[in-house]
Each structure stands twice: as C-alpha cells, then as structure tokens.
Amino acid sequence: MSFSELIIFHYHLRKGGVTDVVILSIQAIAKFLPLIKKVKVLIGNSTNLEIVKDKLKSIDNKDLEIKFIIIPELDYLENISMPLNAMDLYSQLQKDYGGKSKLWWIHNYHLGKNPIFTKSLLIAAQKNQPLLLQIHDFPECARYENLEILKKYIVSDLYPQGKNVRYALINQRDVNLLSEGGIPSEELFLLDNPVPLQPITQVNSQSVKDELFRLWGKDFPAYDPQGALILYPVRSIRRKNVLEAGLLVKLLPQKANLIITLPGVSKSETDYSEMVDQAFMQGLIPGMSSIGIREENDLVNYQNLWAASDMIISSSIQEGFGYLYVNSLHWRKPLLARYLDIMGGVSKLFHRDESIFYNKIKIPLNIDQKKSLLNQYLKKLKDLEPYMYKGKANTLMLELSKKINSDNLCFSYYSMELQWQILKQIQEDPDYLKKCILANKELLENIQGLLNCKVKNRDNEIEKTFGEKKYALKLEHILESYDKNIKHNYSTDIQKSLIEAFTTLPYIRMLY
C-alpha cells in the first residue's frame, strides 16, 4: 500500500448517512489498517463538527493522526459568496493536499451540489492525482435539476477513468450500472457501508409510549399510547414516501402509531415535510412526526425509540445502502419495507417470518383523480423529455396510462397532494376506508402477524458481511489496486448509459 495519507472530502458533516460512513470508516481504519498514519477530513463548513470529533475520541490508536480542515469552497455552491474557478480550486487543493502518496477519497463528488468542486476533481483525474470516488447517489437517478446544474459548468464526461481513479459503490446494482456503462471492472469496487453493532438498549416499551403522550400528545390528536409503536427513523423528504407509511398504519385493524423522527430541511423538501407534519397534527395519520428536533429526556430519546418500537417501517422509494434495514435486524425488530433494487446484498439476511418486503399498495381512484394524475404525468414527462432518449417519454406515458386506467398503479406513484387527499378521504368516508382495506387485505393481514413476531439475534451474520474488519479488508484491497497496471479502453457514453438505465417508471414518480 503506497499511500501515507488519506484525504477524505465531503461538503459537510451534517447528521446523515454520509457523515455516519465517514465516522465509521475512520474507526475501521484505526482498528485494522495500521499502515495508514494520517487521515485528513476536508469539509465546507463546521456544522456538527464538534459532535463528529467527540464520536472519534474513543479511537484507541495513538499512531493515527486525524485532522479536520474547513475549506469554504467545498460547501454547497449556494453557500459560497465568492467561489473560485475550477482550475484555481484544483491548484489550491493540489498545493496543500496533493501528491502521489496522498489518496483523495471523495464522497458523492458529482451530485450537482458544487459543480465547481466536481470540475476541479475532473482536472485532478487528468493530472493523475490518485482519486477514490465513492458514489452514494447518482445525479442521473431522477435528479434532473442537479443534472441541469452540472451541464452548465461541465462539458466533459462526469465519470473519469485512468490508472489513478477508482470507484467505491455501496451496492451491487451500482457496480453493475457503471460496469455496463463501460468503466473497467478493475476500477470498480463494492464497498458496503460498515454497520456498527453497539449493545442494544433495554427499556419498558409502555413507559416510552406513555411519556410520548405526556410530552406531545396534545399536538398529535390521533396518537394512542395503547397502540403499537411503528418507527420510521428518517427525515420527511419526498423519496422517503412518508405518507405511504402513514397510510399503511392507518389501514391496520389494530391500534398503531407511526413515529417519524426528523423534518426535511432543504429548500426543496420543506413543503413536503410541512405537509407530513400537518397530516399528523390534523389526525390523518396516527402517531407523531419530527419529534427528533424536540428536546429529549432520559425516557424519550433516539435509542429508546428503537428499543420501545414494535416494528420498523420503510416506505422509501430510493435508497443507496439501506442502513435502516440492517439496523432493524441488529435491534431485533420486525421490518416492513418496500422492496428496492439495491437490496440484493442485504435481503439474504432477512427471514420471511420476521420481515415483509412489499411491492405495491393499491388504492382506488375516481375518474377525476385518474384524469388529474394522468395530466400531471403528461406534463412531467414533457419537461423530462430533453433528458430521455427518443420515444422514451411516449413509451412511459402509455405504460402509466394502462396502469392508471386498470387500477394497477401503486400509491407511491401518486403526487403528494393526491396522497394527502386520499388520507383525508379515508378519514371521512367509512365506505372508502373499507375499499382500501379490501384492496390490500393480504398485505395488511401479514403486517398484523409481523407485529407480534420475535426477531432472532443475527449479529454474527451482520458482522461477517458488514462488520468493521470486513470493511477494512475491502478498503485495503482498493488501496492496493492502485499499484497495479490497468489497460484501458476508455468509454465516453457512461452518463448516457446511466440516464437510460434510470429512465424507467420507478424513477419518474411524482415524488421525485
């Protein structure tokens, strides 16, 4: 291994999946990769920095030097008052942190959050600076606004190739997508996120439910402390499809509460997040939302919510790795989740009697609702047509029309406004409620059974697949690959291939 230093880049260290991965990866390096002596973390702002530093204080490796450096030019572009041009930014980074013995490890380098930084990295690739590009999300995957921003700044290919470039992907689907796009397999590596296995908390479930009611019951009229507690520990953003989780809990025959931990914070998500909060506060969904921003106490806190929950739910329509799924196993909680195409490496850990992965929720629409939804998709596909290859928009529209007209389109394809309308309709019309229950009878019966199941301890299986040691060994394999000579047949159609792969019905849902 020829690197004396790892330079980790990310825009910020706000609470979330990428920050968790940065923390966990440093912990794994400290324990299992003694040849690494220096790690520098370069970030755009100081948000959450002290909390991250505190989490790393427990590292028992005095030989590893860890530094955090704030470089404002790495922040989201909207937060930079006087951005440099890409060449100047590259020159600054190269002068202070560059060199063949230093590996630049960049998380989500090309999402469109800071296209100047992205462009500077493409220059670095041309100059043979060793790069490890870790992709958690693709801009080609229904992030059309991001693609538009990138296009304004960057005309070259977004996916550099060369003897000093490697890609780390967090699921096998993403590895396959880049391979099919033309990137040589020698440059592609599956690097599953590490999963921490801390001792799980024990708590009296009913005490937590009662305390939730005492603290915030007045704000959430449909919360019932005698009901089951179904936890969805996420931010209320559109791709988490929170109203669908609310719908499922509302349709259950027994008393149950859905708990959502955090609100959405970005400009593009606040409308959705506020709509979710209103659904809970108006009693359309039984449970509570955004309670993670309220003051915790000894009884009601994040750890205890996990410990007190009767089931974990995920109605998300898009994930990168799926920490929530594996964490539910570690906490020995039954899992109800929408099946996603990234779950290949995770699904083998789950047993059928302890989890349900569903594909569709059928909710009947009237003629006016169908007509309105078709018109919304017609407009959306017209707007997206410039990003699609010829004729694709028409093909998708035909497919959608058939599904809508035959009552075969899943609830997850409805707009957030229509989802809200349906929740209200269910609340006000007992006959409509019966129709919705009947349309999903088998799934609801299975969920009912799942609420009462006990999940076995499978930490050993999790450790073998996603433990720190396994993670460190995979990372070491990546680092060693830079010493090998790779022959290249450069592909120039990688982005085109990705856009085609993601231009399918699941990725044009109204929630995107």
mmCIF file of N, CA and C in Angstrom, residues 30 297 337 462 507:
data_model
loop_
_atom_site.group_PDB
_atom_site.id
_atom_site.type_symbol
_atom_site.label_atom_id
_atom_site.label_comp_id
_atom_site.label_asym_id
_atom_site.label_seq_id
_atom_site.Cartn_x
_atom_site.Cartn_y
_atom_site.Cartn_z
ATOM 1 N N ALA A 30 -8.642 2.907 11.914
ATOM 2 C CA ALA A 30 -7.862 2.968 13.156
ATOM 3 C C ALA A 30 -7.631 1.582 13.748
ATOM 4 N N ASN A 297 -35.394 13.492 26.660
ATOM 5 C CA ASN A 297 -35.156 13.293 28.088
ATOM 6 C C ASN A 297 -34.667 11.864 28.296
ATOM 7 N N ALA A 337 -40.951 -3.223 4.766
ATOM 8 C CA ALA A 337 -40.282 -2.283 3.859
ATOM 9 C C ALA A 337 -40.690 -2.507 2.419
ATOM 10 N N ILE A 462 -24.472 -10.347 10.482
ATOM 11 C CA ILE A 462 -24.253 -8.942 10.111
ATOM 12 C C ILE A 462 -22.763 -8.628 10.140
ATOM 13 N N TYR A 507 -38.496 5.607 -11.476
ATOM 14 C CA TYR A 507 -37.698 6.817 -11.253
ATOM 15 C C TYR A 507 -38.326 8.078 -11.841
#
